[in-house]
mmCIF file with all atom_site columns, C-alpha atoms in Angstrom:
data_model
loop_
_atom_site.group_PDB
_atom_site.id
_atom_site.type_symbol
_atom_site.label_atom_id
_atom_site.label_alt_id
_atom_site.label_comp_id
_atom_site.label_asym_id
_atom_site.label_entity_id
_atom_site.label_seq_id
_atom_site.pdbx_PDB_ins_code
_atom_site.Cartn_x
_atom_site.Cartn_y
_atom_site.Cartn_z
_atom_site.occupancy
_atom_site.B_iso_or_equiv
_atom_site.pdbx_formal_charge
_atom_site.auth_seq_id
_atom_site.auth_comp_id
_atom_site.auth_asym_id
_atom_site.auth_atom_id
_atom_site.pdbx_PDB_model_num
ATOM 1   C CA . MET A 1 1   ? 79.271  9.871  75.247 1.00 69.00 ? 30  MET A CA 1
ATOM 2   C CA . PRO A 1 2   ? 75.559  10.877 74.170 1.00 68.00 ? 31  PRO A CA 1
ATOM 3   C CA . PRO A 1 3   ? 74.234  14.301 74.140 1.00 71.00 ? 32  PRO A CA 1
ATOM 4   C CA . ALA A 1 4   ? 72.496  15.537 77.131 1.00 73.00 ? 33  ALA A CA 1
ATOM 5   C CA . ASP A 1 5   ? 68.871  15.370 77.260 1.00 78.00 ? 34  ASP A CA 1
ATOM 6   C CA . ASN A 1 6   ? 67.622  18.987 77.676 1.00 81.00 ? 35  ASN A CA 1
ATOM 7   C CA . ALA A 1 7   ? 64.161  18.539 76.973 1.00 86.00 ? 36  ALA A CA 1
ATOM 8   C CA . ARG A 1 8   ? 62.953  18.544 80.618 1.00 86.00 ? 37  ARG A CA 1
ATOM 9   C CA . PHE A 1 9   ? 64.518  22.144 81.198 1.00 87.00 ? 38  PHE A CA 1
ATOM 10  C CA . LEU A 1 10  ? 62.994  23.428 77.891 1.00 88.00 ? 39  LEU A CA 1
ATOM 11  C CA . VAL A 1 11  ? 59.436  22.128 78.772 1.00 89.00 ? 40  VAL A CA 1
ATOM 12  C CA . GLU A 1 12  ? 60.283  23.960 82.431 1.00 91.00 ? 41  GLU A CA 1
ATOM 13  C CA . ALA A 1 13  ? 61.033  26.793 80.674 1.00 92.00 ? 42  ALA A CA 1
ATOM 14  C CA . SER A 1 14  ? 57.818  26.772 78.492 1.00 91.00 ? 43  SER A CA 1
ATOM 15  C CA . LYS A 1 15  ? 55.503  26.178 81.225 1.00 93.00 ? 44  LYS A CA 1
ATOM 16  C CA . THR A 1 16  ? 57.104  29.168 83.340 1.00 94.00 ? 45  THR A CA 1
ATOM 17  C CA . ARG A 1 17  ? 56.802  31.259 80.426 1.00 93.00 ? 46  ARG A CA 1
ATOM 18  C CA . SER A 1 18  ? 53.366  30.462 80.054 1.00 92.00 ? 47  SER A CA 1
ATOM 19  C CA . ARG A 1 19  ? 52.519  30.868 83.411 1.00 94.00 ? 48  ARG A CA 1
ATOM 20  C CA . GLN A 1 20  ? 54.532  34.558 83.692 1.00 95.00 ? 49  GLN A CA 1
ATOM 21  C CA . ALA A 1 21  ? 52.357  35.545 80.889 1.00 94.00 ? 50  ALA A CA 1
ATOM 22  C CA . ARG A 1 22  ? 49.118  34.082 82.458 1.00 95.00 ? 51  ARG A CA 1
ATOM 23  C CA . GLU A 1 23  ? 49.666  35.853 85.710 1.00 96.00 ? 52  GLU A CA 1
ATOM 24  C CA . ARG A 1 24  ? 50.484  39.277 83.746 1.00 96.00 ? 53  ARG A CA 1
ATOM 25  C CA . ALA A 1 25  ? 47.163  39.029 81.459 1.00 95.00 ? 54  ALA A CA 1
ATOM 26  C CA . GLU A 1 26  ? 45.230  38.535 84.622 1.00 95.00 ? 55  GLU A CA 1
ATOM 27  C CA . GLU A 1 27  ? 46.611  41.444 86.299 1.00 96.00 ? 56  GLU A CA 1
ATOM 28  C CA . ALA A 1 28  ? 46.321  43.500 83.392 1.00 95.00 ? 57  ALA A CA 1
ATOM 29  C CA . ILE A 1 29  ? 42.662  42.545 83.347 1.00 93.00 ? 58  ILE A CA 1
ATOM 30  C CA . LYS A 1 30  ? 42.221  43.239 87.435 1.00 93.00 ? 59  LYS A CA 1
ATOM 31  C CA . ALA A 1 31  ? 43.738  46.309 86.572 1.00 93.00 ? 60  ALA A CA 1
ATOM 32  C CA . ALA A 1 32  ? 41.218  47.297 84.268 1.00 90.00 ? 61  ALA A CA 1
ATOM 33  C CA . ALA A 1 33  ? 38.571  46.287 86.798 1.00 89.00 ? 62  ALA A CA 1
ATOM 34  C CA . ARG A 1 34  ? 39.929  48.458 89.511 1.00 90.00 ? 63  ARG A CA 1
ATOM 35  C CA . ARG A 1 35  ? 40.076  51.422 87.315 1.00 88.00 ? 64  ARG A CA 1
ATOM 36  C CA . ASN A 1 36  ? 36.572  50.569 86.242 1.00 84.00 ? 65  ASN A CA 1
ATOM 37  C CA . GLU A 1 37  ? 37.822  50.635 82.385 1.00 81.00 ? 66  GLU A CA 1
ATOM 38  C CA . ARG A 1 38  ? 36.092  49.084 79.366 1.00 86.00 ? 67  ARG A CA 1
ATOM 39  C CA . PRO A 1 39  ? 39.233  46.798 78.549 1.00 89.00 ? 68  PRO A CA 1
ATOM 40  C CA . THR A 1 40  ? 39.689  45.612 74.934 1.00 92.00 ? 69  THR A CA 1
ATOM 41  C CA . VAL A 1 41  ? 41.832  42.274 73.867 1.00 93.00 ? 70  VAL A CA 1
ATOM 42  C CA . VAL A 1 42  ? 44.425  44.616 72.244 1.00 94.00 ? 71  VAL A CA 1
ATOM 43  C CA . GLY A 1 43  ? 44.728  46.518 75.676 1.00 94.00 ? 72  GLY A CA 1
ATOM 44  C CA . ILE A 1 44  ? 44.660  43.809 77.553 1.00 94.00 ? 73  ILE A CA 1
ATOM 45  C CA . ALA A 1 45  ? 47.632  42.252 75.752 1.00 95.00 ? 74  ALA A CA 1
ATOM 46  C CA . ASN A 1 46  ? 49.536  45.230 75.756 1.00 95.00 ? 75  ASN A CA 1
ATOM 47  C CA . ALA A 1 47  ? 49.562  45.831 79.288 1.00 94.00 ? 76  ALA A CA 1
ATOM 48  C CA . ALA A 1 48  ? 50.279  42.121 79.780 1.00 95.00 ? 77  ALA A CA 1
ATOM 49  C CA . GLY A 1 49  ? 52.858  42.242 77.160 1.00 95.00 ? 78  GLY A CA 1
ATOM 50  C CA . VAL A 1 50  ? 51.627  39.156 75.800 1.00 95.00 ? 79  VAL A CA 1
ATOM 51  C CA . SER A 1 51  ? 50.081  38.531 72.312 1.00 94.00 ? 80  SER A CA 1
ATOM 52  C CA . ARG A 1 52  ? 46.846  38.899 70.874 1.00 93.00 ? 81  ARG A CA 1
ATOM 53  C CA . SER A 1 53  ? 46.764  35.558 69.294 1.00 93.00 ? 82  SER A CA 1
ATOM 54  C CA . TRP A 1 54  ? 47.842  34.066 72.601 1.00 93.00 ? 83  TRP A CA 1
ATOM 55  C CA . LEU A 1 55  ? 45.360  35.781 74.508 1.00 93.00 ? 84  LEU A CA 1
ATOM 56  C CA . TYR A 1 56  ? 42.559  34.645 72.445 1.00 93.00 ? 85  TYR A CA 1
ATOM 57  C CA . THR A 1 57  ? 43.778  31.361 73.214 1.00 94.00 ? 86  THR A CA 1
ATOM 58  C CA . GLN A 1 58  ? 43.281  31.454 76.831 1.00 94.00 ? 87  GLN A CA 1
ATOM 59  C CA . THR A 1 59  ? 38.749  31.320 76.597 1.00 93.00 ? 88  THR A CA 1
ATOM 60  C CA . ASP A 1 60  ? 38.267  31.842 80.739 1.00 95.00 ? 89  ASP A CA 1
ATOM 61  C CA . LEU A 1 61  ? 40.401  35.197 80.428 1.00 94.00 ? 90  LEU A CA 1
ATOM 62  C CA . ILE A 1 62  ? 38.462  36.464 76.897 1.00 94.00 ? 91  ILE A CA 1
ATOM 63  C CA . THR A 1 63  ? 35.510  35.592 78.980 1.00 94.00 ? 92  THR A CA 1
ATOM 64  C CA . ALA A 1 64  ? 36.647  37.857 81.625 1.00 92.00 ? 93  ALA A CA 1
ATOM 65  C CA . ILE A 1 65  ? 37.274  40.470 79.109 1.00 93.00 ? 94  ILE A CA 1
ATOM 66  C CA . ASN A 1 66  ? 34.166  40.443 77.698 1.00 93.00 ? 95  ASN A CA 1
ATOM 67  C CA . GLN A 1 67  ? 32.421  40.672 81.234 1.00 91.00 ? 96  GLN A CA 1
ATOM 68  C CA . LEU A 1 68  ? 34.403  43.682 82.327 1.00 89.00 ? 97  LEU A CA 1
ATOM 69  C CA . GLN A 1 69  ? 33.145  45.203 78.964 1.00 89.00 ? 98  GLN A CA 1
ATOM 70  C CA . GLN A 1 70  ? 29.729  44.493 79.864 1.00 87.00 ? 99  GLN A CA 1
ATOM 71  C CA . ARG A 1 71  ? 29.881  46.370 83.153 1.00 85.00 ? 100 ARG A CA 1
ATOM 72  C CA . ALA A 1 72  ? 31.855  49.173 82.353 1.00 69.00 ? 101 ALA A CA 1
ATOM 73  C CA . PRO A 1 73  ? 30.441  52.096 80.084 1.00 67.00 ? 102 PRO A CA 1
ATOM 74  C CA . ALA A 1 74  ? 30.944  52.422 76.327 1.00 65.00 ? 103 ALA A CA 1
ATOM 75  C CA . PRO A 1 75  ? 33.105  55.277 75.302 1.00 63.00 ? 104 PRO A CA 1
ATOM 76  C CA . HIS A 1 76  ? 31.168  58.558 74.740 1.00 64.00 ? 105 HIS A CA 1
ATOM 77  C CA . ARG A 1 77  ? 32.122  60.781 71.792 1.00 58.00 ? 106 ARG A CA 1
ATOM 78  C CA . SER A 1 78  ? 34.063  64.042 73.509 1.00 61.00 ? 107 SER A CA 1
ATOM 79  C CA . PRO A 1 79  ? 31.683  67.281 72.482 1.00 60.00 ? 108 PRO A CA 1
ATOM 80  C CA . ARG A 1 80  ? 34.281  68.574 70.309 1.00 61.00 ? 109 ARG A CA 1
ATOM 81  C CA . HIS A 1 81  ? 33.635  65.690 67.832 1.00 62.00 ? 110 HIS A CA 1
ATOM 82  C CA . ALA A 1 82  ? 30.120  65.800 68.278 1.00 67.00 ? 111 ALA A CA 1
ATOM 83  C CA . ALA A 1 83  ? 28.290  67.469 64.873 1.00 74.00 ? 112 ALA A CA 1
ATOM 84  C CA . SER A 1 84  ? 26.510  70.862 66.111 1.00 83.00 ? 113 SER A CA 1
ATOM 85  C CA . ASP A 1 85  ? 22.872  71.408 66.181 1.00 83.00 ? 114 ASP A CA 1
ATOM 86  C CA . ALA A 1 86  ? 23.775  74.300 63.169 1.00 84.00 ? 115 ALA A CA 1
ATOM 87  C CA . SER A 1 87  ? 25.705  71.617 61.360 1.00 87.00 ? 116 SER A CA 1
ATOM 88  C CA . GLN A 1 88  ? 22.833  68.906 62.093 1.00 88.00 ? 117 GLN A CA 1
ATOM 89  C CA . GLN A 1 89  ? 20.063  71.283 60.622 1.00 88.00 ? 118 GLN A CA 1
ATOM 90  C CA . ARG A 1 90  ? 22.360  72.096 57.303 1.00 89.00 ? 119 ARG A CA 1
ATOM 91  C CA . ARG A 1 91  ? 22.650  68.836 56.895 1.00 89.00 ? 120 ARG A CA 1
ATOM 92  C CA . LEU A 1 92  ? 18.921  68.195 57.087 1.00 90.00 ? 121 LEU A CA 1
ATOM 93  C CA . GLU A 1 93  ? 18.149  71.326 54.801 1.00 92.00 ? 122 GLU A CA 1
ATOM 94  C CA . THR A 1 94  ? 20.581  70.507 52.381 1.00 92.00 ? 123 THR A CA 1
ATOM 95  C CA . ALA A 1 95  ? 18.590  66.529 52.348 1.00 93.00 ? 124 ALA A CA 1
ATOM 96  C CA . LEU A 1 96  ? 15.433  68.243 51.873 1.00 93.00 ? 125 LEU A CA 1
ATOM 97  C CA . GLU A 1 97  ? 16.290  70.283 48.905 1.00 93.00 ? 126 GLU A CA 1
ATOM 98  C CA . ARG A 1 98  ? 17.722  67.357 47.437 1.00 93.00 ? 127 ARG A CA 1
ATOM 99  C CA . ASN A 1 99  ? 14.614  65.343 48.167 1.00 94.00 ? 128 ASN A CA 1
ATOM 100 C CA . ARG A 1 100 ? 12.924  67.949 46.311 1.00 94.00 ? 129 ARG A CA 1
ATOM 101 C CA . GLN A 1 101 ? 15.038  68.327 43.419 1.00 95.00 ? 130 GLN A CA 1
ATOM 102 C CA . LEU A 1 102 ? 14.643  64.428 42.708 1.00 94.00 ? 131 LEU A CA 1
ATOM 103 C CA . ARG A 1 103 ? 10.845  64.599 43.132 1.00 95.00 ? 132 ARG A CA 1
ATOM 104 C CA . ASP A 1 104 ? 10.889  67.349 40.299 1.00 95.00 ? 133 ASP A CA 1
ATOM 105 C CA . GLN A 1 105 ? 12.830  64.960 38.674 1.00 95.00 ? 134 GLN A CA 1
ATOM 106 C CA . VAL A 1 106 ? 10.824  61.999 38.559 1.00 95.00 ? 135 VAL A CA 1
ATOM 107 C CA . ALA A 1 107 ? 7.945   64.255 37.523 1.00 96.00 ? 136 ALA A CA 1
ATOM 108 C CA . ASP A 1 108 ? 9.701   65.421 34.697 1.00 95.00 ? 137 ASP A CA 1
ATOM 109 C CA . LEU A 1 109 ? 10.844  62.108 33.431 1.00 95.00 ? 138 LEU A CA 1
ATOM 110 C CA . THR A 1 110 ? 7.348   60.926 34.191 1.00 96.00 ? 139 THR A CA 1
ATOM 111 C CA . ARG A 1 111 ? 5.490   63.492 32.238 1.00 96.00 ? 140 ARG A CA 1
ATOM 112 C CA . LYS A 1 112 ? 8.191   62.685 28.978 1.00 96.00 ? 141 LYS A CA 1
ATOM 113 C CA . LEU A 1 113 ? 7.870   58.851 29.368 1.00 95.00 ? 142 LEU A CA 1
ATOM 114 C CA . GLU A 1 114 ? 3.611   59.471 29.097 1.00 95.00 ? 143 GLU A CA 1
ATOM 115 C CA . THR A 1 115 ? 4.575   61.324 26.027 1.00 95.00 ? 144 THR A CA 1
ATOM 116 C CA . ALA A 1 116 ? 6.610   59.212 24.190 1.00 95.00 ? 145 ALA A CA 1
ATOM 117 C CA . HIS A 1 117 ? 4.194   56.197 25.038 1.00 95.00 ? 146 HIS A CA 1
ATOM 118 C CA . GLY A 1 118 ? 1.167   58.227 23.625 1.00 94.00 ? 147 GLY A CA 1
ATOM 119 C CA . GLU A 1 119 ? 3.547   58.867 20.554 1.00 94.00 ? 148 GLU A CA 1
ATOM 120 C CA . ILE A 1 120 ? 4.400   55.373 19.940 1.00 94.00 ? 149 ILE A CA 1
ATOM 121 C CA . ARG A 1 121 ? 0.491   54.307 20.175 1.00 94.00 ? 150 ARG A CA 1
ATOM 122 C CA . ARG A 1 122 ? -0.515  57.098 17.728 1.00 93.00 ? 151 ARG A CA 1
ATOM 123 C CA . LEU A 1 123 ? 2.286   55.869 15.308 1.00 93.00 ? 152 LEU A CA 1
ATOM 124 C CA . ARG A 1 124 ? 1.492   52.264 15.748 1.00 92.00 ? 153 ARG A CA 1
ATOM 125 C CA . ALA A 1 125 ? -2.180  53.297 14.952 1.00 92.00 ? 154 ALA A CA 1
ATOM 126 C CA . LEU A 1 126 ? -0.987  55.163 11.674 1.00 91.00 ? 155 LEU A CA 1
ATOM 127 C CA . SER A 1 127 ? 0.935   52.401 10.626 1.00 90.00 ? 156 SER A CA 1
ATOM 128 C CA . SER A 1 128 ? -1.596  49.657 10.952 1.00 85.00 ? 157 SER A CA 1
ATOM 129 C CA . THR A 1 129 ? -4.494  51.984 9.377  1.00 77.00 ? 158 THR A CA 1
ATOM 130 C CA . PRO A 1 130 ? -4.207  51.058 4.918  1.00 75.00 ? 159 PRO A CA 1
ATOM 131 C CA . VAL A 1 131 ? -3.250  53.783 2.857  1.00 64.00 ? 160 VAL A CA 1
ATOM 132 C CA . GLY A 1 132 ? -5.987  55.469 1.426  1.00 62.00 ? 161 GLY A CA 1
ATOM 133 C CA . GLY A 1 133 ? -8.766  54.974 4.365  1.00 55.00 ? 162 GLY A CA 1
ATOM 134 C CA . ALA A 1 134 ? -10.040 51.673 2.350  1.00 54.00 ? 163 ALA A CA 1
ATOM 135 C CA . SER A 1 135 ? -9.550  48.595 1.826  1.00 52.00 ? 164 SER A CA 1
ATOM 136 C CA . SER A 1 136 ? -9.239  47.416 -2.082 1.00 49.00 ? 165 SER A CA 1
ATOM 137 C CA . SER A 1 137 ? -11.059 44.135 -3.172 1.00 50.00 ? 166 SER A CA 1
ATOM 138 C CA . ARG A 1 138 ? -10.621 42.853 -7.042 1.00 46.00 ? 167 ARG A CA 1
#
């Protein structure tokens, strides 16, 4: 007796799993919209119990997630994470002081370079002058 052909049952089971995954993902997106959340692909995939890679293959669901992201406000940093005014003032003062130090250093190096160029010019002039001051012709 030949083995039974169970391929149609496997195809049916695969289609059922795919349909159920899609329904769960659609419901997760609707739930995020009802809560006025800014959904992410990771969050929707976790809520629906599907993989991110599968979700990315469903272009209409990704489009729906992107549209919700555009409508929902972006999350703001909580005040405890924001830098205090005093902290920002200190950072500004530190940066300004560092800028002053660098300006002073550039000015000092410019003076030294100018001195070195002058010394090079002086040495070249000395080496091109004949010894004894006059050329001798014999």
